[in-house]
Coordinates of C-alpha atoms in Angstrom, one line a residue:
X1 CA 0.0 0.0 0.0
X2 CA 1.0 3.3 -0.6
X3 CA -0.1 6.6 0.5
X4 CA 0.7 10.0 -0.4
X5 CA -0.7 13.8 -0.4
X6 CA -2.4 16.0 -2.5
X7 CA -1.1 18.8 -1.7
X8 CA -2.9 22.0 -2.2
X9 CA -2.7 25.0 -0.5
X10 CA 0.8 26.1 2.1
X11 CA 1.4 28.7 4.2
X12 CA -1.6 29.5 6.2
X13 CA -2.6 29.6 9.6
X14 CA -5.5 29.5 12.4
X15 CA -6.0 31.1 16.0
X16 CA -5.8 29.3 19.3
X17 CA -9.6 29.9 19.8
X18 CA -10.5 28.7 16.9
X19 CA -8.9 25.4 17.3
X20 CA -9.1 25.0 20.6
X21 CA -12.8 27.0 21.8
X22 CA -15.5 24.9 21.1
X23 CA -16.6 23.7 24.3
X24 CA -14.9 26.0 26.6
X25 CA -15.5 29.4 24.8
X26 CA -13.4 31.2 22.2
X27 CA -12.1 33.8 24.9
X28 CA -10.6 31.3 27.5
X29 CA -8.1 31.2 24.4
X30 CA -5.4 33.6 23.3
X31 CA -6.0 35.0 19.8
X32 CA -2.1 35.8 19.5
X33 CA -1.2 32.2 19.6
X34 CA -1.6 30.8 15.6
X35 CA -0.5 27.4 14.6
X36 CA 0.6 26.4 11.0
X37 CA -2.5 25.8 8.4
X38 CA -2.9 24.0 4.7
X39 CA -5.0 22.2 2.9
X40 CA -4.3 18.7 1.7
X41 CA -6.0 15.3 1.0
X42 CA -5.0 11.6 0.0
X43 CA -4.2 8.9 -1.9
X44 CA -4.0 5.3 -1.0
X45 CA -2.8 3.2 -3.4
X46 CA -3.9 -0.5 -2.4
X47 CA -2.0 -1.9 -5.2
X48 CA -5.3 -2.6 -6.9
X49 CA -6.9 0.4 -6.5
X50 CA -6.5 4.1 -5.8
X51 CA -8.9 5.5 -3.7
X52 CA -8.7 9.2 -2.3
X53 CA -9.8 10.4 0.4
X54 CA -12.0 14.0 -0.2
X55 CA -11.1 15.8 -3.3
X56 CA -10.1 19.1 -2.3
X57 CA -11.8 23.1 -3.1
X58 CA -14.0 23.6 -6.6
X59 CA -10.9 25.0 -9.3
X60 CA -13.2 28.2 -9.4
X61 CA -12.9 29.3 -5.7
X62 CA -10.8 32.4 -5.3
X63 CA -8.3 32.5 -2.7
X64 CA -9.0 34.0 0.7
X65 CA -8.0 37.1 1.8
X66 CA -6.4 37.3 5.6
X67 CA -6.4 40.3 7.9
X68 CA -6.7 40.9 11.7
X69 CA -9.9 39.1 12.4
X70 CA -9.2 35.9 10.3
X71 CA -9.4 32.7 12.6
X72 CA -8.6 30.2 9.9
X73 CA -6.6 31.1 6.7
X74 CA -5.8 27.7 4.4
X75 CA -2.9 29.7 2.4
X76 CA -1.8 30.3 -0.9
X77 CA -3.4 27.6 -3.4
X78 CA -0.2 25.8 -5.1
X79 CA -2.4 23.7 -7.6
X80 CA -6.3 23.0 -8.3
X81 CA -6.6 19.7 -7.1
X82 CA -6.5 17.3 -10.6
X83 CA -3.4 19.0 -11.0
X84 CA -2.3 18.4 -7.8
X85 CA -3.4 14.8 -7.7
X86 CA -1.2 14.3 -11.3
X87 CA 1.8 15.8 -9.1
X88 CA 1.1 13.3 -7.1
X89 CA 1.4 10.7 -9.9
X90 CA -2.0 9.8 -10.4
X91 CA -4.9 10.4 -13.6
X92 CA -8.9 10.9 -12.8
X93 CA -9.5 8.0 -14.9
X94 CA -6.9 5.7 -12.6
X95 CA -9.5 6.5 -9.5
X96 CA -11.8 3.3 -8.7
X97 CA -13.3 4.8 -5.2
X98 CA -13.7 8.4 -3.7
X99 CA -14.1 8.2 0.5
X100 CA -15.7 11.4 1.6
X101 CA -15.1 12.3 5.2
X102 CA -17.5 15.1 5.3
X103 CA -19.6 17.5 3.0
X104 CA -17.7 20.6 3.2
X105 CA -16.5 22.4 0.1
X106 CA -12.8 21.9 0.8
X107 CA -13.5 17.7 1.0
X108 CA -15.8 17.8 -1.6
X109 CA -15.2 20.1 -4.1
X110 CA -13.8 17.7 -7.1
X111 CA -16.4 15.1 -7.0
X112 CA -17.4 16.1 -10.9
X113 CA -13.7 15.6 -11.5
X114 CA -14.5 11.9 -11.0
X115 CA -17.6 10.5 -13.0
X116 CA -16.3 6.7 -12.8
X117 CA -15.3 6.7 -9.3
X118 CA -17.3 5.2 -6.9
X119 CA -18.0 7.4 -4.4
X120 CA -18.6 6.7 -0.7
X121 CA -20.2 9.7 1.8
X122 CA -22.9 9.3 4.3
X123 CA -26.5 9.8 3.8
X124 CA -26.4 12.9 5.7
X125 CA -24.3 14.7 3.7
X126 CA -25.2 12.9 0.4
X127 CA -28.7 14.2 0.4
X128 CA -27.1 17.5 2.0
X129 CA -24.9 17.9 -1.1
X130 CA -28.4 16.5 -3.5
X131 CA -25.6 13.9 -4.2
X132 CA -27.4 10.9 -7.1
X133 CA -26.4 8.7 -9.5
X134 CA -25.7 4.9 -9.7
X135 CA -21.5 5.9 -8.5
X136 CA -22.9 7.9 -5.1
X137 CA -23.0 5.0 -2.7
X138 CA -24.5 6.0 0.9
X139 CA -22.6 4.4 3.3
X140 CA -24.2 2.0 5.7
X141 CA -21.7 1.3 8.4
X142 CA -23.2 -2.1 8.3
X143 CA -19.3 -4.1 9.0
X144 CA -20.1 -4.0 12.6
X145 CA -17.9 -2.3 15.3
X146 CA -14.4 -1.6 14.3
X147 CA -11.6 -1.7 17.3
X148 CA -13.6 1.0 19.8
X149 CA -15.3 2.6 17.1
X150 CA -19.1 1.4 17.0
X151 CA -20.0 1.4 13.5
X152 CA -17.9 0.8 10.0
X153 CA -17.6 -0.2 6.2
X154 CA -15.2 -1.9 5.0
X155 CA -14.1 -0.7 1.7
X156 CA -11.7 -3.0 0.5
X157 CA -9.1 -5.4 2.4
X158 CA -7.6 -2.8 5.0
X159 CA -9.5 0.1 4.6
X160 CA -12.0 1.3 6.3
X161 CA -15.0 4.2 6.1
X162 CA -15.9 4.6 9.5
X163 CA -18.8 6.8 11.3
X164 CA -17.5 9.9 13.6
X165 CA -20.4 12.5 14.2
X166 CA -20.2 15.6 15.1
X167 CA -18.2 17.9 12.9
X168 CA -21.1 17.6 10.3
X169 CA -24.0 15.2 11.4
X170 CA -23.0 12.7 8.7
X171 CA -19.0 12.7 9.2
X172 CA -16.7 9.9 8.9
X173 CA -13.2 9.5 9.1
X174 CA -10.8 6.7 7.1
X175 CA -8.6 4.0 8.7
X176 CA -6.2 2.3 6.6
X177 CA -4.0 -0.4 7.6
X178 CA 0.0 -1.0 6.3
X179 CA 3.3 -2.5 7.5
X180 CA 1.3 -2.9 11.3
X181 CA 0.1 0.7 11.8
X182 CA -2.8 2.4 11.1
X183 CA -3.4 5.8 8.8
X184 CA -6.2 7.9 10.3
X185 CA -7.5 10.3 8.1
X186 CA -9.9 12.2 9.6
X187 CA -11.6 14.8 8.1
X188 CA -11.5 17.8 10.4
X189 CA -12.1 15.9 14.1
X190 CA -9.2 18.7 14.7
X191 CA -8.0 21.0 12.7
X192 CA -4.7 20.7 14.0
X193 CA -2.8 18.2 16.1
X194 CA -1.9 20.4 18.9
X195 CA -5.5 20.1 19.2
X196 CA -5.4 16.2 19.5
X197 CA -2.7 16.2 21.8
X198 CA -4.9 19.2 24.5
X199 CA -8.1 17.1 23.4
X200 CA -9.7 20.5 22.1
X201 CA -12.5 20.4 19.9
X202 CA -12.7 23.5 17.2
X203 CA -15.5 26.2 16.9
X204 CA -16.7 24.2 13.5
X205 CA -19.4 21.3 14.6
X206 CA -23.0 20.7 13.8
X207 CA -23.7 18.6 16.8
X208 CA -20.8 19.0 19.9
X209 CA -21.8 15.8 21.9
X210 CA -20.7 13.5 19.0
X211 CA -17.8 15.4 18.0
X212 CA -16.7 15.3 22.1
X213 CA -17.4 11.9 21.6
X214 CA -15.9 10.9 18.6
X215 CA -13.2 12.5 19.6
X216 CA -12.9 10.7 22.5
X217 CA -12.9 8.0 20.7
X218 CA -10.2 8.7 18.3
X219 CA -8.0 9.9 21.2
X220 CA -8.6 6.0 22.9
X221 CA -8.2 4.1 19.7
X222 CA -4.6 5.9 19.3
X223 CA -3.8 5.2 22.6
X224 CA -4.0 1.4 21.7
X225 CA -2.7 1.1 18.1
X226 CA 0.4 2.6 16.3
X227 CA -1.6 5.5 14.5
X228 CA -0.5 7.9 12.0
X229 CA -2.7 11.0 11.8
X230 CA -3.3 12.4 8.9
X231 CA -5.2 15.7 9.0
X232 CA -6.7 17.8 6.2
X233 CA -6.0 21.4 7.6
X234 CA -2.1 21.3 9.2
X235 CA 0.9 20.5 7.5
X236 CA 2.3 18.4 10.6
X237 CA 0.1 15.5 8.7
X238 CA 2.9 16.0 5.8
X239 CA 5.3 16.0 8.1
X240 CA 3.4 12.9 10.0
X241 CA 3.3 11.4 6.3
X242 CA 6.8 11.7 5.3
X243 CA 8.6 10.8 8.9
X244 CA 5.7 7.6 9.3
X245 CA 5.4 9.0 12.7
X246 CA 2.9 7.8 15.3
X247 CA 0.9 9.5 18.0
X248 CA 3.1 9.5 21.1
X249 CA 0.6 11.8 23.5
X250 CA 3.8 12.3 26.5
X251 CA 5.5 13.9 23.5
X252 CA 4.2 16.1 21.1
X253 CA 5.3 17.3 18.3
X254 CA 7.3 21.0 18.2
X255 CA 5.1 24.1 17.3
X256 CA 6.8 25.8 14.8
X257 CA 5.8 29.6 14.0
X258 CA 3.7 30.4 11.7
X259 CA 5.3 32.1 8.3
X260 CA 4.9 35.4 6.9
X261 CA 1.1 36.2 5.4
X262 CA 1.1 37.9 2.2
X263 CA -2.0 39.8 1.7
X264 CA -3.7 40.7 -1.4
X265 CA -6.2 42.6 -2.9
X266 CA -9.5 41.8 -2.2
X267 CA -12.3 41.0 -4.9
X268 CA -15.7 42.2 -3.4
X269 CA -16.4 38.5 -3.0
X270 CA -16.1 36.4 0.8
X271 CA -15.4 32.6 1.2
X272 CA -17.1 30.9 4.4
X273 CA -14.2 29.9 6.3
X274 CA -15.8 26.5 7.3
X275 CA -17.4 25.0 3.7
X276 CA -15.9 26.9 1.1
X277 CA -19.0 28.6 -0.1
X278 CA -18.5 31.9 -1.8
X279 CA -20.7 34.8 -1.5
X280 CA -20.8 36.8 -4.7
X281 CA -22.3 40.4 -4.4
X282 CA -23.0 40.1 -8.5
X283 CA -25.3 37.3 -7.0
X284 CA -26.7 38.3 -4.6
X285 CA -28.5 35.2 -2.3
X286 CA -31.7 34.3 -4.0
X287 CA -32.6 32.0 -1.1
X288 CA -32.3 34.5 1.5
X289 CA -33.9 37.0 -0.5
X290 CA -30.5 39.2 -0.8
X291 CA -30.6 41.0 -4.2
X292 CA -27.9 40.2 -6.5
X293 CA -25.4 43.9 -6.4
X294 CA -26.0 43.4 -2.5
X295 CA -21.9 44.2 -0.9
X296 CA -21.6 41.4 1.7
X297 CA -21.2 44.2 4.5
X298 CA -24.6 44.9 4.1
X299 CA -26.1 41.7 4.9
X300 CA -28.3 41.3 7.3
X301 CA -26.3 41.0 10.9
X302 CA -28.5 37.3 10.7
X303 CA -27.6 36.6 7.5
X304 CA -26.3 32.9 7.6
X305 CA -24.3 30.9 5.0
X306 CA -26.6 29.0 2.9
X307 CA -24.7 26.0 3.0
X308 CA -23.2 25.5 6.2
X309 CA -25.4 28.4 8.7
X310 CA -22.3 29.6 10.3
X311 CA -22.8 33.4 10.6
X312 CA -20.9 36.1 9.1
X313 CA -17.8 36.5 11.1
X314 CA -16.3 33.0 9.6
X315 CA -16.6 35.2 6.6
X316 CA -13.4 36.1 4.6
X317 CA -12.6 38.3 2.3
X318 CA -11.6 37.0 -1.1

């Protein structure tokens, strides 16, 4: 088996309370402290089949735009994710199955890249994305219980979709298994591993009993098995990747600082900072009854992301 990264965007960065607030409150954190951010997803190569895990942004989002009040910032975009994925040595038409972890934009954003693949997601966040056709297959978790984790599907021999509520009410995470350890990729149940290592949940969740509980969960399963984790939103899961290094929780990893952010010139536009959706004033928001030539700072204070309801401060500019 083999598995690499599709690597897509560097260089970014989050705040402590983002990461770290979501039971205990954003302001029992310090906003000062930022740990490295990205955005990357996977391949694993069975052998037999190449399966990825999520498939990145849509090739059409525009980048974000950071200043002072930005709690998460994914970077600067290195490649659209097909090109990314053929960095990584790999063609659309070479993909058998696509495991989605969860229905947010930057997980789910390449799906049309992939019209042969099979492609595994929840029910919750199929029928949340209006997902059809004889390739979307709604997972069932019908395998039974797999090591502490009460409900799975396996996929093929070693890997594993498995159910982990709470970010989104239909996530899941991805176990595979090589060479004795086990490659957890897991789709935002932190959004970095300093996170994982101070069992914090984030500010992002649809339902925070089963992300404290999945969470608990994953933290248990590492503490039994070898476990390489392999997050979507840090790039100490690259560095996790490269080293094959497992969980130790008495030692974690170094923090390193956070680069330099460039800033750029903003568009008009605003990318949710939790599902990728893209508020265009040309557009306006039709289902909220915001007239297209409407400049995001004039929405509504309730105004609400029409895909994921987070309000406007996870807003930013683009």
């Amino acid at each position: 088996m083999i598995i690499k990264a599709v690597k897509l965007y560097q260089n970014g960065f989050m705040t402590q309370p983002f990461a770290f607030g979501g039971e205990e409150g954003m302001e029992k954190f310090d906003a000062k402290t930022m740990y490295r951010s990205s955005l990357q997803n996977y391949v694993i190569d069975t052998g037999k089949e190449v399966i990825l895990v999520d498939t990145g942004m849509p090739k059409e989002a525009p980048d974000m735009i950071p200043d002072e009040k930005t709690m998460i910032f994914l970077g600067s975009r290195i490649k659209d994710y097909v090109a990314a994925l053929a960095e990584a040595g790999y063609r659309p038409e070479q993909v058998t199955k696509i495991l989605v972890t969860h229905k947010h934009a930057d997980h789910t954003g390449e799906l049309r890249s992939f019209p042969n693949a099979k492609i595994y997601i929840s029910a919750e966040d199929a029928d949340a994305l209006n997902l059809s056709g004889e390739n979307i297959v709604r997972a069932d978790y019908s395998d039974g219980a797999y090591h502490n984790f009460p409900a799975s599907q396996k996929i093929t021999d070693g890997v594993y979709l498995i159910e982990a509520k709470g970010h989104t009410t239909g996530n899941s995470i991805v176990i595979a298994e090589n060479g004795g350890k086990f490659y957890m990729f897991h789709g935002d149940i932190t959004y970095t591993d300093e996170a994982l290592y101070e069992n914090k949940l984030s500010i992002v969740f649809e339902d925070v009993k089963a992300a404290r509980e999945t969470l608990n969960r994953v933290r248990d399963f590492i503490k039994s098995n070898p476990t390489v984790y392999l997050s979507t939103h840090t790039p100490v899961a690259l560095e996790n990747l490269e080293a094959d290094r497992v969980v130790d929780f008495a030692n974690p990893p170094e923090t390193l600082p956070v680069g330099e952010i460039v800033y750029k010139t903003a568009t008009g536009k605003y990318i949710c900072s939790v599902c990728g959706y893209v508020y265009d004033p040309a557009q306006g928001d039709a289902k909220q009854g915001i007239a297209p030539g409407t400049p995001f700072e004039d929405l509504p204070d309730d105004w609400r992301c029409p895909r994921c309801k987070q309000p406007k401060e996870k807003f930013n500019k683009a």
